[in-house]
Amino acid sequence: IAGITQAPTSQILAAGRRMTLRCTQDMRHNAMYWYRQDLGLGLRLIHYSNTAGTTGKGEVPDGYSVSRANTDDFPLTLASAVPSQTSVYFCASSSGQGNTGELFFGEGSRLTVL
Amino acid sequence: AQSVTQLDSQVPVFEEAPVELRCNYSSSVSVYLFWYVQYPNQGLQLLLKYLSGSTLVKGINGFEAEFNKSQTSFHLRKPSVHISDTAEYFCAVIPNQAGTALIFGKGTTLSVSS
């Protein structure tokens, strides 16, 4: 069982370039999330999707977009990367039943914007 | 709105000593509470959660936490830590409402030395 797969695991990117972080889950979970983790700031929610076809904004959505065309995939796109988007990005999913909130996380994607 | 405050950013302890990682939250509605652990270069995994019922909840690896509604706290404890418990620990809260996402504290780094 793979759980959640994120790609790439690490990437160095020039400012102004477009970048898509991929996230795929095989647990048939309804809800998926993107968080960024920064030292001293913990995890902050970027975007989420409660079910396929719907998305919502989290705490820090600016500069990011997401789509949820199907249950399994939830890509995160940086249209024009800036250095402040240097971070570790985690994708997560939950079954969404009863809102018990248990999340399953991917291994993370470390992004450096120069 | 909900918020989570982890009162200590770093907690250094010696092996076999007890440890308490403190977490306070604020919310105008009832919430579910969680502790997640992140080992170096990995994603987060669930340690334990409080949904309802007994205020003392037990999790994996010998950790436990006590929900105190009057003090709005959810402190994590372990009576005797091991070197392998060295990790980042995150307290998280989610409102008892459909369609919401976990809100994380900024994390506490537990460093266990011999």
JSON list of C-alpha atoms in Angstrom, two decimals:
[
{"chain": "A", "resi": 1, "resn": "ILE", "atom": "CA", "xyz": [0.00, 0.00, 0.00]},
{"chain": "A", "resi": 2, "resn": "ALA", "atom": "CA", "xyz": [1.63, 3.23, -1.13]},
{"chain": "A", "resi": 3, "resn": "GLY", "atom": "CA", "xyz": [-0.65, 5.68, 0.68]},
{"chain": "A", "resi": 4, "resn": "ILE", "atom": "CA", "xyz": [0.27, 9.14, -0.55]},
{"chain": "A", "resi": 5, "resn": "THR", "atom": "CA", "xyz": [2.93, 9.70, -3.18]},
{"chain": "A", "resi": 6, "resn": "GLN", "atom": "CA", "xyz": [4.43, 13.11, -3.78]},
{"chain": "A", "resi": 7, "resn": "ALA", "atom": "CA", "xyz": [6.70, 14.14, -6.63]},
{"chain": "A", "resi": 8, "resn": "PRO", "atom": "CA", "xyz": [9.27, 15.50, -6.95]},
{"chain": "A", "resi": 9, "resn": "THR", "atom": "CA", "xyz": [10.92, 14.88, -3.58]},
{"chain": "A", "resi": 10, "resn": "SER", "atom": "CA", "xyz": [13.19, 17.84, -4.11]},
{"chain": "A", "resi": 11, "resn": "GLN", "atom": "CA", "xyz": [13.46, 20.62, -6.69]},
{"chain": "A", "resi": 12, "resn": "ILE", "atom": "CA", "xyz": [15.48, 23.77, -7.23]},
{"chain": "A", "resi": 13, "resn": "LEU", "atom": "CA", "xyz": [13.62, 26.32, -9.30]},
{"chain": "A", "resi": 14, "resn": "ALA", "atom": "CA", "xyz": [14.42, 29.73, -10.76]},
{"chain": "A", "resi": 15, "resn": "ALA", "atom": "CA", "xyz": [12.15, 32.57, -9.72]},
{"chain": "A", "resi": 16, "resn": "GLY", "atom": "CA", "xyz": [9.41, 33.24, -12.24]},
{"chain": "A", "resi": 17, "resn": "ARG", "atom": "CA", "xyz": [9.17, 29.63, -13.40]},
{"chain": "A", "resi": 18, "resn": "ARG", "atom": "CA", "xyz": [6.01, 27.58, -13.24]},
{"chain": "A", "resi": 19, "resn": "MET", "atom": "CA", "xyz": [6.05, 24.46, -11.09]},
{"chain": "A", "resi": 20, "resn": "THR", "atom": "CA", "xyz": [3.54, 21.72, -10.34]},
{"chain": "A", "resi": 21, "resn": "LEU", "atom": "CA", "xyz": [3.90, 19.48, -7.31]},
{"chain": "A", "resi": 22, "resn": "ARG", "atom": "CA", "xyz": [2.13, 16.19, -7.80]},
{"chain": "A", "resi": 23, "resn": "CYS", "atom": "CA", "xyz": [0.18, 14.25, -5.20]},
{"chain": "A", "resi": 24, "resn": "THR", "atom": "CA", "xyz": [-1.54, 10.91, -5.65]},
{"chain": "A", "resi": 25, "resn": "GLN", "atom": "CA", "xyz": [-3.32, 8.78, -3.07]},
{"chain": "A", "resi": 26, "resn": "ASP", "atom": "CA", "xyz": [-4.54, 5.21, -3.35]},
{"chain": "A", "resi": 27, "resn": "MET", "atom": "CA", "xyz": [-6.75, 5.11, -0.28]},
{"chain": "A", "resi": 28, "resn": "ARG", "atom": "CA", "xyz": [-9.86, 6.48, -2.01]},
{"chain": "A", "resi": 29, "resn": "HIS", "atom": "CA", "xyz": [-10.01, 9.28, 0.54]},
{"chain": "A", "resi": 30, "resn": "ASN", "atom": "CA", "xyz": [-12.48, 12.05, -0.14]},
{"chain": "A", "resi": 31, "resn": "ALA", "atom": "CA", "xyz": [-10.52, 14.94, 1.32]},
{"chain": "A", "resi": 32, "resn": "MET", "atom": "CA", "xyz": [-7.06, 16.12, 0.34]},
{"chain": "A", "resi": 33, "resn": "TYR", "atom": "CA", "xyz": [-4.88, 18.97, 1.54]},
{"chain": "A", "resi": 34, "resn": "TRP", "atom": "CA", "xyz": [-1.71, 20.88, 0.77]},
{"chain": "A", "resi": 35, "resn": "TYR", "atom": "CA", "xyz": [0.37, 22.28, 3.62]},
{"chain": "A", "resi": 36, "resn": "ARG", "atom": "CA", "xyz": [3.66, 24.12, 3.63]},
{"chain": "A", "resi": 37, "resn": "GLN", "atom": "CA", "xyz": [6.09, 23.68, 6.50]},
{"chain": "A", "resi": 38, "resn": "ASP", "atom": "CA", "xyz": [8.49, 26.46, 7.45]},
{"chain": "A", "resi": 39, "resn": "LEU", "atom": "CA", "xyz": [10.87, 26.60, 10.38]},
{"chain": "A", "resi": 40, "resn": "GLY", "atom": "CA", "xyz": [9.21, 28.21, 13.38]},
{"chain": "A", "resi": 41, "resn": "LEU", "atom": "CA", "xyz": [5.84, 28.46, 11.65]},
{"chain": "A", "resi": 42, "resn": "GLY", "atom": "CA", "xyz": [4.68, 24.85, 11.72]},
{"chain": "A", "resi": 43, "resn": "LEU", "atom": "CA", "xyz": [2.33, 23.65, 9.01]},
{"chain": "A", "resi": 44, "resn": "ARG", "atom": "CA", "xyz": [0.05, 26.08, 7.25]},
{"chain": "A", "resi": 45, "resn": "LEU", "atom": "CA", "xyz": [-2.82, 25.07, 5.02]},
{"chain": "A", "resi": 46, "resn": "ILE", "atom": "CA", "xyz": [-2.55, 26.27, 1.42]},
{"chain": "A", "resi": 47, "resn": "HIS", "atom": "CA", "xyz": [-5.57, 24.69, -0.28]},
{"chain": "A", "resi": 48, "resn": "TYR", "atom": "CA", "xyz": [-7.88, 21.80, 0.37]},
{"chain": "A", "resi": 49, "resn": "SER", "atom": "CA", "xyz": [-10.48, 19.69, -1.39]},
{"chain": "A", "resi": 50, "resn": "ASN", "atom": "CA", "xyz": [-13.31, 17.98, 0.45]},
{"chain": "A", "resi": 51, "resn": "THR", "atom": "CA", "xyz": [-14.27, 15.88, -2.56]},
{"chain": "A", "resi": 52, "resn": "ALA", "atom": "CA", "xyz": [-13.45, 15.52, -6.23]},
{"chain": "A", "resi": 53, "resn": "GLY", "atom": "CA", "xyz": [-14.51, 18.57, -8.20]},
{"chain": "A", "resi": 54, "resn": "THR", "atom": "CA", "xyz": [-14.35, 21.00, -5.27]},
{"chain": "A", "resi": 55, "resn": "THR", "atom": "CA", "xyz": [-11.50, 23.03, -3.80]},
{"chain": "A", "resi": 56, "resn": "GLY", "atom": "CA", "xyz": [-11.13, 25.66, -1.12]},
{"chain": "A", "resi": 57, "resn": "LYS", "atom": "CA", "xyz": [-8.58, 28.18, 0.11]},
{"chain": "A", "resi": 58, "resn": "GLY", "atom": "CA", "xyz": [-6.63, 27.67, 3.28]},
{"chain": "A", "resi": 59, "resn": "GLU", "atom": "CA", "xyz": [-4.59, 30.04, 5.38]},
{"chain": "A", "resi": 60, "resn": "VAL", "atom": "CA", "xyz": [-1.91, 30.92, 2.78]},
{"chain": "A", "resi": 61, "resn": "PRO", "atom": "CA", "xyz": [-3.38, 30.41, -0.73]},
{"chain": "A", "resi": 62, "resn": "ASP", "atom": "CA", "xyz": [-1.80, 33.35, -2.58]},
{"chain": "A", "resi": 63, "resn": "GLY", "atom": "CA", "xyz": [0.50, 32.31, -5.43]},
{"chain": "A", "resi": 64, "resn": "TYR", "atom": "CA", "xyz": [-0.83, 28.75, -5.49]},
{"chain": "A", "resi": 65, "resn": "SER", "atom": "CA", "xyz": [-3.60, 26.96, -7.35]},
{"chain": "A", "resi": 66, "resn": "VAL", "atom": "CA", "xyz": [-5.00, 23.44, -7.15]},
{"chain": "A", "resi": 67, "resn": "SER", "atom": "CA", "xyz": [-7.35, 21.21, -9.07]},
{"chain": "A", "resi": 68, "resn": "ARG", "atom": "CA", "xyz": [-9.20, 18.01, -8.16]},
{"chain": "A", "resi": 69, "resn": "ALA", "atom": "CA", "xyz": [-10.30, 16.35, -11.36]},
{"chain": "A", "resi": 70, "resn": "ASN", "atom": "CA", "xyz": [-10.59, 12.94, -9.70]},
{"chain": "A", "resi": 71, "resn": "THR", "atom": "CA", "xyz": [-10.42, 11.33, -6.27]},
{"chain": "A", "resi": 72, "resn": "ASP", "atom": "CA", "xyz": [-6.80, 10.26, -6.43]},
{"chain": "A", "resi": 73, "resn": "ASP", "atom": "CA", "xyz": [-4.90, 13.31, -7.67]},
{"chain": "A", "resi": 74, "resn": "PHE", "atom": "CA", "xyz": [-4.45, 16.76, -6.17]},
{"chain": "A", "resi": 75, "resn": "PRO", "atom": "CA", "xyz": [-1.69, 18.75, -7.90]},
{"chain": "A", "resi": 76, "resn": "LEU", "atom": "CA", "xyz": [-0.43, 22.06, -6.52]},
{"chain": "A", "resi": 77, "resn": "THR", "atom": "CA", "xyz": [0.75, 24.66, -9.04]},
{"chain": "A", "resi": 78, "resn": "LEU", "atom": "CA", "xyz": [2.95, 27.67, -8.52]},
{"chain": "A", "resi": 79, "resn": "ALA", "atom": "CA", "xyz": [2.24, 29.85, -11.57]},
{"chain": "A", "resi": 80, "resn": "SER", "atom": "CA", "xyz": [5.28, 32.08, -11.12]},
{"chain": "A", "resi": 81, "resn": "ALA", "atom": "CA", "xyz": [7.53, 30.98, -8.28]},
{"chain": "A", "resi": 82, "resn": "VAL", "atom": "CA", "xyz": [9.02, 33.49, -5.84]},
{"chain": "A", "resi": 83, "resn": "PRO", "atom": "CA", "xyz": [11.77, 32.96, -3.23]},
{"chain": "A", "resi": 84, "resn": "SER", "atom": "CA", "xyz": [9.26, 33.18, -0.37]},
{"chain": "A", "resi": 85, "resn": "GLN", "atom": "CA", "xyz": [7.74, 29.97, -1.68]},
{"chain": "A", "resi": 86, "resn": "THR", "atom": "CA", "xyz": [10.88, 28.09, -0.70]},
{"chain": "A", "resi": 87, "resn": "SER", "atom": "CA", "xyz": [9.50, 25.51, 1.70]},
{"chain": "A", "resi": 88, "resn": "VAL", "atom": "CA", "xyz": [8.70, 21.88, 2.30]},
{"chain": "A", "resi": 89, "resn": "TYR", "atom": "CA", "xyz": [5.30, 21.00, 0.91]},
{"chain": "A", "resi": 90, "resn": "PHE", "atom": "CA", "xyz": [3.19, 18.18, 2.32]},
{"chain": "A", "resi": 91, "resn": "CYS", "atom": "CA", "xyz": [0.17, 16.64, 0.73]},
{"chain": "A", "resi": 92, "resn": "ALA", "atom": "CA", "xyz": [-2.30, 14.87, 3.00]},
{"chain": "A", "resi": 93, "resn": "SER", "atom": "CA", "xyz": [-5.60, 13.07, 2.77]},
{"chain": "A", "resi": 94, "resn": "SER", "atom": "CA", "xyz": [-8.39, 11.96, 5.04]},
{"chain": "A", "resi": 95, "resn": "SER", "atom": "CA", "xyz": [-11.45, 9.84, 4.62]},
{"chain": "A", "resi": 96, "resn": "GLY", "atom": "CA", "xyz": [-13.53, 12.86, 5.49]},
{"chain": "A", "resi": 97, "resn": "GLN", "atom": "CA", "xyz": [-16.04, 10.75, 7.35]},
{"chain": "A", "resi": 98, "resn": "GLY", "atom": "CA", "xyz": [-17.28, 12.26, 10.56]},
{"chain": "A", "resi": 99, "resn": "ASN", "atom": "CA", "xyz": [-14.66, 14.99, 10.33]},
{"chain": "A", "resi": 100, "resn": "THR", "atom": "CA", "xyz": [-12.44, 13.11, 12.78]},
{"chain": "A", "resi": 101, "resn": "GLY", "atom": "CA", "xyz": [-9.55, 14.85, 11.13]},
{"chain": "A", "resi": 102, "resn": "GLU", "atom": "CA", "xyz": [-7.01, 12.03, 10.99]},
{"chain": "A", "resi": 103, "resn": "LEU", "atom": "CA", "xyz": [-4.68, 12.93, 8.17]},
{"chain": "A", "resi": 104, "resn": "PHE", "atom": "CA", "xyz": [-2.31, 10.71, 6.24]},
{"chain": "A", "resi": 105, "resn": "PHE", "atom": "CA", "xyz": [0.75, 12.55, 4.96]},
{"chain": "A", "resi": 106, "resn": "GLY", "atom": "CA", "xyz": [3.10, 12.14, 2.07]},
{"chain": "A", "resi": 107, "resn": "GLU", "atom": "CA", "xyz": [6.86, 12.31, 2.52]},
{"chain": "A", "resi": 108, "resn": "GLY", "atom": "CA", "xyz": [7.04, 15.92, 1.39]},
{"chain": "A", "resi": 109, "resn": "SER", "atom": "CA", "xyz": [8.46, 17.89, -1.52]},
{"chain": "A", "resi": 110, "resn": "ARG", "atom": "CA", "xyz": [11.33, 20.23, -0.74]},
{"chain": "A", "resi": 111, "resn": "LEU", "atom": "CA", "xyz": [11.23, 23.24, -3.04]},
{"chain": "A", "resi": 112, "resn": "THR", "atom": "CA", "xyz": [13.94, 25.88, -3.31]},
{"chain": "A", "resi": 113, "resn": "VAL", "atom": "CA", "xyz": [13.23, 29.01, -5.35]},
{"chain": "A", "resi": 114, "resn": "LEU", "atom": "CA", "xyz": [16.28, 31.05, -6.28]},
{"chain": "B", "resi": 1, "resn": "ALA", "atom": "CA", "xyz": [-11.65, 31.01, 14.41]},
{"chain": "B", "resi": 2, "resn": "GLN", "atom": "CA", "xyz": [-9.46, 28.41, 16.04]},
{"chain": "B", "resi": 3, "resn": "SER", "atom": "CA", "xyz": [-5.83, 28.63, 17.07]},
{"chain": "B", "resi": 4, "resn": "VAL", "atom": "CA", "xyz": [-3.24, 26.37, 18.65]},
{"chain": "B", "resi": 5, "resn": "THR", "atom": "CA", "xyz": [-0.33, 27.44, 20.82]},
{"chain": "B", "resi": 6, "resn": "GLN", "atom": "CA", "xyz": [2.51, 25.11, 21.64]},
{"chain": "B", "resi": 7, "resn": "LEU", "atom": "CA", "xyz": [4.18, 26.70, 24.59]},
{"chain": "B", "resi": 8, "resn": "ASP", "atom": "CA", "xyz": [7.69, 25.34, 24.07]},
{"chain": "B", "resi": 9, "resn": "SER", "atom": "CA", "xyz": [9.55, 25.45, 20.79]},
{"chain": "B", "resi": 10, "resn": "GLN", "atom": "CA", "xyz": [12.30, 23.13, 22.06]},
{"chain": "B", "resi": 11, "resn": "VAL", "atom": "CA", "xyz": [12.39, 20.60, 24.88]},
{"chain": "B", "resi": 12, "resn": "PRO", "atom": "CA", "xyz": [15.72, 18.92, 25.66]},
{"chain": "B", "resi": 13, "resn": "VAL", "atom": "CA", "xyz": [15.61, 15.92, 27.99]},
{"chain": "B", "resi": 14, "resn": "PHE", "atom": "CA", "xyz": [17.78, 13.02, 29.01]},
{"chain": "B", "resi": 15, "resn": "GLU", "atom": "CA", "xyz": [16.92, 9.45, 28.13]},
{"chain": "B", "resi": 16, "resn": "GLU", "atom": "CA", "xyz": [14.50, 7.74, 30.55]},
{"chain": "B", "resi": 17, "resn": "ALA", "atom": "CA", "xyz": [13.32, 11.08, 31.97]},
{"chain": "B", "resi": 18, "resn": "PRO", "atom": "CA", "xyz": [9.64, 12.05, 31.85]},
{"chain": "B", "resi": 19, "resn": "VAL", "atom": "CA", "xyz": [8.50, 14.70, 29.41]},
{"chain": "B", "resi": 20, "resn": "GLU", "atom": "CA", "xyz": [5.50, 16.96, 28.90]},
{"chain": "B", "resi": 21, "resn": "LEU", "atom": "CA", "xyz": [4.86, 18.92, 25.72]},
{"chain": "B", "resi": 22, "resn": "ARG", "atom": "CA", "xyz": [2.32, 21.65, 26.28]},
{"chain": "B", "resi": 23, "resn": "CYS", "atom": "CA", "xyz": [-0.50, 22.66, 23.97]},
{"chain": "B", "resi": 24, "resn": "ASN", "atom": "CA", "xyz": [-3.28, 25.19, 24.43]},
{"chain": "B", "resi": 25, "resn": "TYR", "atom": "CA", "xyz": [-6.05, 25.95, 21.99]},
{"chain": "B", "resi": 26, "resn": "SER", "atom": "CA", "xyz": [-8.79, 28.49, 21.50]},
{"chain": "B", "resi": 27, "resn": "SER", "atom": "CA", "xyz": [-12.11, 27.91, 19.79]},
{"chain": "B", "resi": 28, "resn": "SER", "atom": "CA", "xyz": [-15.66, 29.19, 19.95]},
{"chain": "B", "resi": 29, "resn": "VAL", "atom": "CA", "xyz": [-17.02, 25.74, 19.03]},
{"chain": "B", "resi": 30, "resn": "SER", "atom": "CA", "xyz": [-16.28, 22.23, 20.18]},
{"chain": "B", "resi": 31, "resn": "VAL", "atom": "CA", "xyz": [-13.17, 20.70, 18.68]},
{"chain": "B", "resi": 32, "resn": "TYR", "atom": "CA", "xyz": [-11.29, 17.50, 18.16]},
{"chain": "B", "resi": 33, "resn": "LEU", "atom": "CA", "xyz": [-7.65, 17.47, 19.24]},
{"chain": "B", "resi": 34, "resn": "PHE", "atom": "CA", "xyz": [-4.62, 15.66, 17.89]},
{"chain": "B", "resi": 35, "resn": "TRP", "atom": "CA", "xyz": [-0.92, 15.15, 18.35]},
{"chain": "B", "resi": 36, "resn": "TYR", "atom": "CA", "xyz": [1.23, 14.31, 15.34]},
{"chain": "B", "resi": 37, "resn": "VAL", "atom": "CA", "xyz": [4.91, 13.35, 15.27]},
{"chain": "B", "resi": 38, "resn": "GLN", "atom": "CA", "xyz": [7.41, 14.05, 12.51]},
{"chain": "B", "resi": 39, "resn": "TYR", "atom": "CA", "xyz": [10.69, 12.17, 12.45]},
{"chain": "B", "resi": 40, "resn": "PRO", "atom": "CA", "xyz": [13.57, 13.73, 10.49]},
{"chain": "B", "resi": 41, "resn": "ASN", "atom": "CA", "xyz": [12.98, 13.90, 6.74]},
{"chain": "B", "resi": 42, "resn": "GLN", "atom": "CA", "xyz": [9.58, 12.25, 7.00]},
{"chain": "B", "resi": 43, "resn": "GLY", "atom": "CA", "xyz": [5.95, 13.23, 6.83]},
{"chain": "B", "resi": 44, "resn": "LEU", "atom": "CA", "xyz": [3.73, 13.51, 9.89]},
{"chain": "B", "resi": 45, "resn": "GLN", "atom": "CA", "xyz": [2.04, 10.55, 11.52]},
{"chain": "B", "resi": 46, "resn": "LEU", "atom": "CA", "xyz": [-0.73, 10.46, 14.08]},
{"chain": "B", "resi": 47, "resn": "LEU", "atom": "CA", "xyz": [0.28, 9.88, 17.71]},
{"chain": "B", "resi": 48, "resn": "LEU", "atom": "CA", "xyz": [-3.12, 10.14, 19.34]},
{"chain": "B", "resi": 49, "resn": "LYS", "atom": "CA", "xyz": [-6.43, 11.95, 19.17]},
{"chain": "B", "resi": 50, "resn": "TYR", "atom": "CA", "xyz": [-9.27, 13.12, 21.39]},
{"chain": "B", "resi": 51, "resn": "LEU", "atom": "CA", "xyz": [-12.73, 13.03, 19.90]},
{"chain": "B", "resi": 52, "resn": "SER", "atom": "CA", "xyz": [-14.96, 12.48, 22.94]},
{"chain": "B", "resi": 53, "resn": "GLY", "atom": "CA", "xyz": [-15.30, 10.37, 26.06]},
{"chain": "B", "resi": 54, "resn": "SER", "atom": "CA", "xyz": [-12.42, 9.82, 28.47]},
{"chain": "B", "resi": 55, "resn": "THR", "atom": "CA", "xyz": [-10.24, 12.87, 28.73]},
{"chain": "B", "resi": 56, "resn": "LEU", "atom": "CA", "xyz": [-7.09, 10.76, 29.00]},
{"chain": "B", "resi": 57, "resn": "VAL", "atom": "CA", "xyz": [-6.13, 9.29, 25.67]},
{"chain": "B", "resi": 58, "resn": "LYS", "atom": "CA", "xyz": [-3.34, 6.89, 24.97]},
{"chain": "B", "resi": 59, "resn": "GLY", "atom": "CA", "xyz": [-1.39, 6.78, 21.75]},
{"chain": "B", "resi": 60, "resn": "ILE", "atom": "CA", "xyz": [1.45, 4.95, 20.11]},
{"chain": "B", "resi": 61, "resn": "ASN", "atom": "CA", "xyz": [4.96, 4.62, 21.52]},
{"chain": "B", "resi": 62, "resn": "GLY", "atom": "CA", "xyz": [3.83, 5.06, 25.13]},
{"chain": "B", "resi": 63, "resn": "PHE", "atom": "CA", "xyz": [2.57, 8.63, 24.74]},
{"chain": "B", "resi": 64, "resn": "GLU", "atom": "CA", "xyz": [-0.62, 9.90, 26.33]},
{"chain": "B", "resi": 65, "resn": "ALA", "atom": "CA", "xyz": [-2.44, 13.20, 26.48]},
{"chain": "B", "resi": 66, "resn": "GLU", "atom": "CA", "xyz": [-5.10, 14.70, 28.69]},
{"chain": "B", "resi": 67, "resn": "PHE", "atom": "CA", "xyz": [-7.85, 16.96, 27.45]},
{"chain": "B", "resi": 68, "resn": "ASN", "atom": "CA", "xyz": [-8.70, 19.73, 29.92]},
{"chain": "B", "resi": 69, "resn": "LYS", "atom": "CA", "xyz": [-11.69, 21.69, 28.71]},
{"chain": "B", "resi": 70, "resn": "SER", "atom": "CA", "xyz": [-11.61, 24.33, 31.46]},
{"chain": "B", "resi": 71, "resn": "GLN", "atom": "CA", "xyz": [-7.98, 25.14, 30.74]},
{"chain": "B", "resi": 72, "resn": "THR", "atom": "CA", "xyz": [-8.34, 24.54, 26.97]},
{"chain": "B", "resi": 73, "resn": "SER", "atom": "CA", "xyz": [-5.25, 22.38, 27.05]},
{"chain": "B", "resi": 74, "resn": "PHE", "atom": "CA", "xyz": [-4.15, 19.09, 25.54]},
{"chain": "B", "resi": 75, "resn": "HIS", "atom": "CA", "xyz": [-0.69, 18.36, 26.93]},
{"chain": "B", "resi": 76, "resn": "LEU", "atom": "CA", "xyz": [1.30, 15.38, 25.71]},
{"chain": "B", "resi": 77, "resn": "ARG", "atom": "CA", "xyz": [3.22, 13.22, 28.20]},
{"chain": "B", "resi": 78, "resn": "LYS", "atom": "CA", "xyz": [5.51, 10.24, 28.31]},
{"chain": "B", "resi": 79, "resn": "PRO", "atom": "CA", "xyz": [6.84, 8.83, 31.61]},
{"chain": "B", "resi": 80, "resn": "SER", "atom": "CA", "xyz": [10.18, 7.70, 30.20]},
{"chain": "B", "resi": 81, "resn": "VAL", "atom": "CA", "xyz": [11.57, 8.83, 26.85]},
{"chain": "B", "resi": 82, "resn": "HIS", "atom": "CA", "xyz": [13.97, 7.07, 24.52]},
{"chain": "B", "resi": 83, "resn": "ILE", "atom": "CA", "xyz": [16.55, 8.41, 22.10]},
{"chain": "B", "resi": 84, "resn": "SER", "atom": "CA", "xyz": [14.21, 7.32, 19.31]},
{"chain": "B", "resi": 85, "resn": "ASP", "atom": "CA", "xyz": [11.55, 9.77, 20.52]},
{"chain": "B", "resi": 86, "resn": "THR", "atom": "CA", "xyz": [13.67, 12.64, 19.20]},
{"chain": "B", "resi": 87, "resn": "ALA", "atom": "CA", "xyz": [11.36, 14.33, 16.70]},
{"chain": "B", "resi": 88, "resn": "GLU", "atom": "CA", "xyz": [9.12, 17.30, 16.02]},
{"chain": "B", "resi": 89, "resn": "TYR", "atom": "CA", "xyz": [5.70, 17.13, 17.69]},
{"chain": "B", "resi": 90, "resn": "PHE", "atom": "CA", "xyz": [2.67, 19.02, 16.47]},
{"chain": "B", "resi": 91, "resn": "CYS", "atom": "CA", "xyz": [-0.56, 19.70, 18.30]},
{"chain": "B", "resi": 92, "resn": "ALA", "atom": "CA", "xyz": [-3.57, 20.21, 16.03]},
{"chain": "B", "resi": 93, "resn": "VAL", "atom": "CA", "xyz": [-7.23, 21.08, 16.34]},
{"chain": "B", "resi": 94, "resn": "ILE", "atom": "CA", "xyz": [-10.22, 20.78, 14.06]},
{"chain": "B", "resi": 95, "resn": "PRO", "atom": "CA", "xyz": [-13.67, 22.23, 14.70]},
{"chain": "B", "resi": 96, "resn": "ASN", "atom": "CA", "xyz": [-16.50, 19.76, 15.07]},
{"chain": "B", "resi": 97, "resn": "GLN", "atom": "CA", "xyz": [-18.00, 21.00, 11.82]},
{"chain": "B", "resi": 98, "resn": "ALA", "atom": "CA", "xyz": [-18.15, 19.51, 8.36]},
{"chain": "B", "resi": 99, "resn": "GLY", "atom": "CA", "xyz": [-15.79, 20.77, 5.69]},
{"chain": "B", "resi": 100, "resn": "THR", "atom": "CA", "xyz": [-13.03, 22.16, 7.90]},
{"chain": "B", "resi": 101, "resn": "ALA", "atom": "CA", "xyz": [-9.35, 21.33, 8.02]},
{"chain": "B", "resi": 102, "resn": "LEU", "atom": "CA", "xyz": [-6.79, 20.70, 10.73]},
{"chain": "B", "resi": 103, "resn": "ILE", "atom": "CA", "xyz": [-5.03, 23.71, 12.22]},
{"chain": "B", "resi": 104, "resn": "PHE", "atom": "CA", "xyz": [-1.55, 23.00, 13.49]},
{"chain": "B", "resi": 105, "resn": "GLY", "atom": "CA", "xyz": [0.57, 24.55, 16.18]},
{"chain": "B", "resi": 106, "resn": "LYS", "atom": "CA", "xyz": [4.10, 25.66, 15.35]},
{"chain": "B", "resi": 107, "resn": "GLY", "atom": "CA", "xyz": [5.65, 22.50, 16.70]},
{"chain": "B", "resi": 108, "resn": "THR", "atom": "CA", "xyz": [7.90, 21.43, 19.58]},
{"chain": "B", "resi": 109, "resn": "THR", "atom": "CA", "xyz": [11.26, 19.87, 18.96]},
{"chain": "B", "resi": 110, "resn": "LEU", "atom": "CA", "xyz": [11.92, 17.10, 21.47]},
{"chain": "B", "resi": 111, "resn": "SER", "atom": "CA", "xyz": [15.61, 16.27, 21.76]},
{"chain": "B", "resi": 112, "resn": "VAL", "atom": "CA", "xyz": [16.48, 13.21, 23.81]},
{"chain": "B", "resi": 113, "resn": "SER", "atom": "CA", "xyz": [20.12, 12.68, 24.74]},
{"chain": "B", "resi": 114, "resn": "SER", "atom": "CA", "xyz": [21.94, 9.97, 26.66]}
]
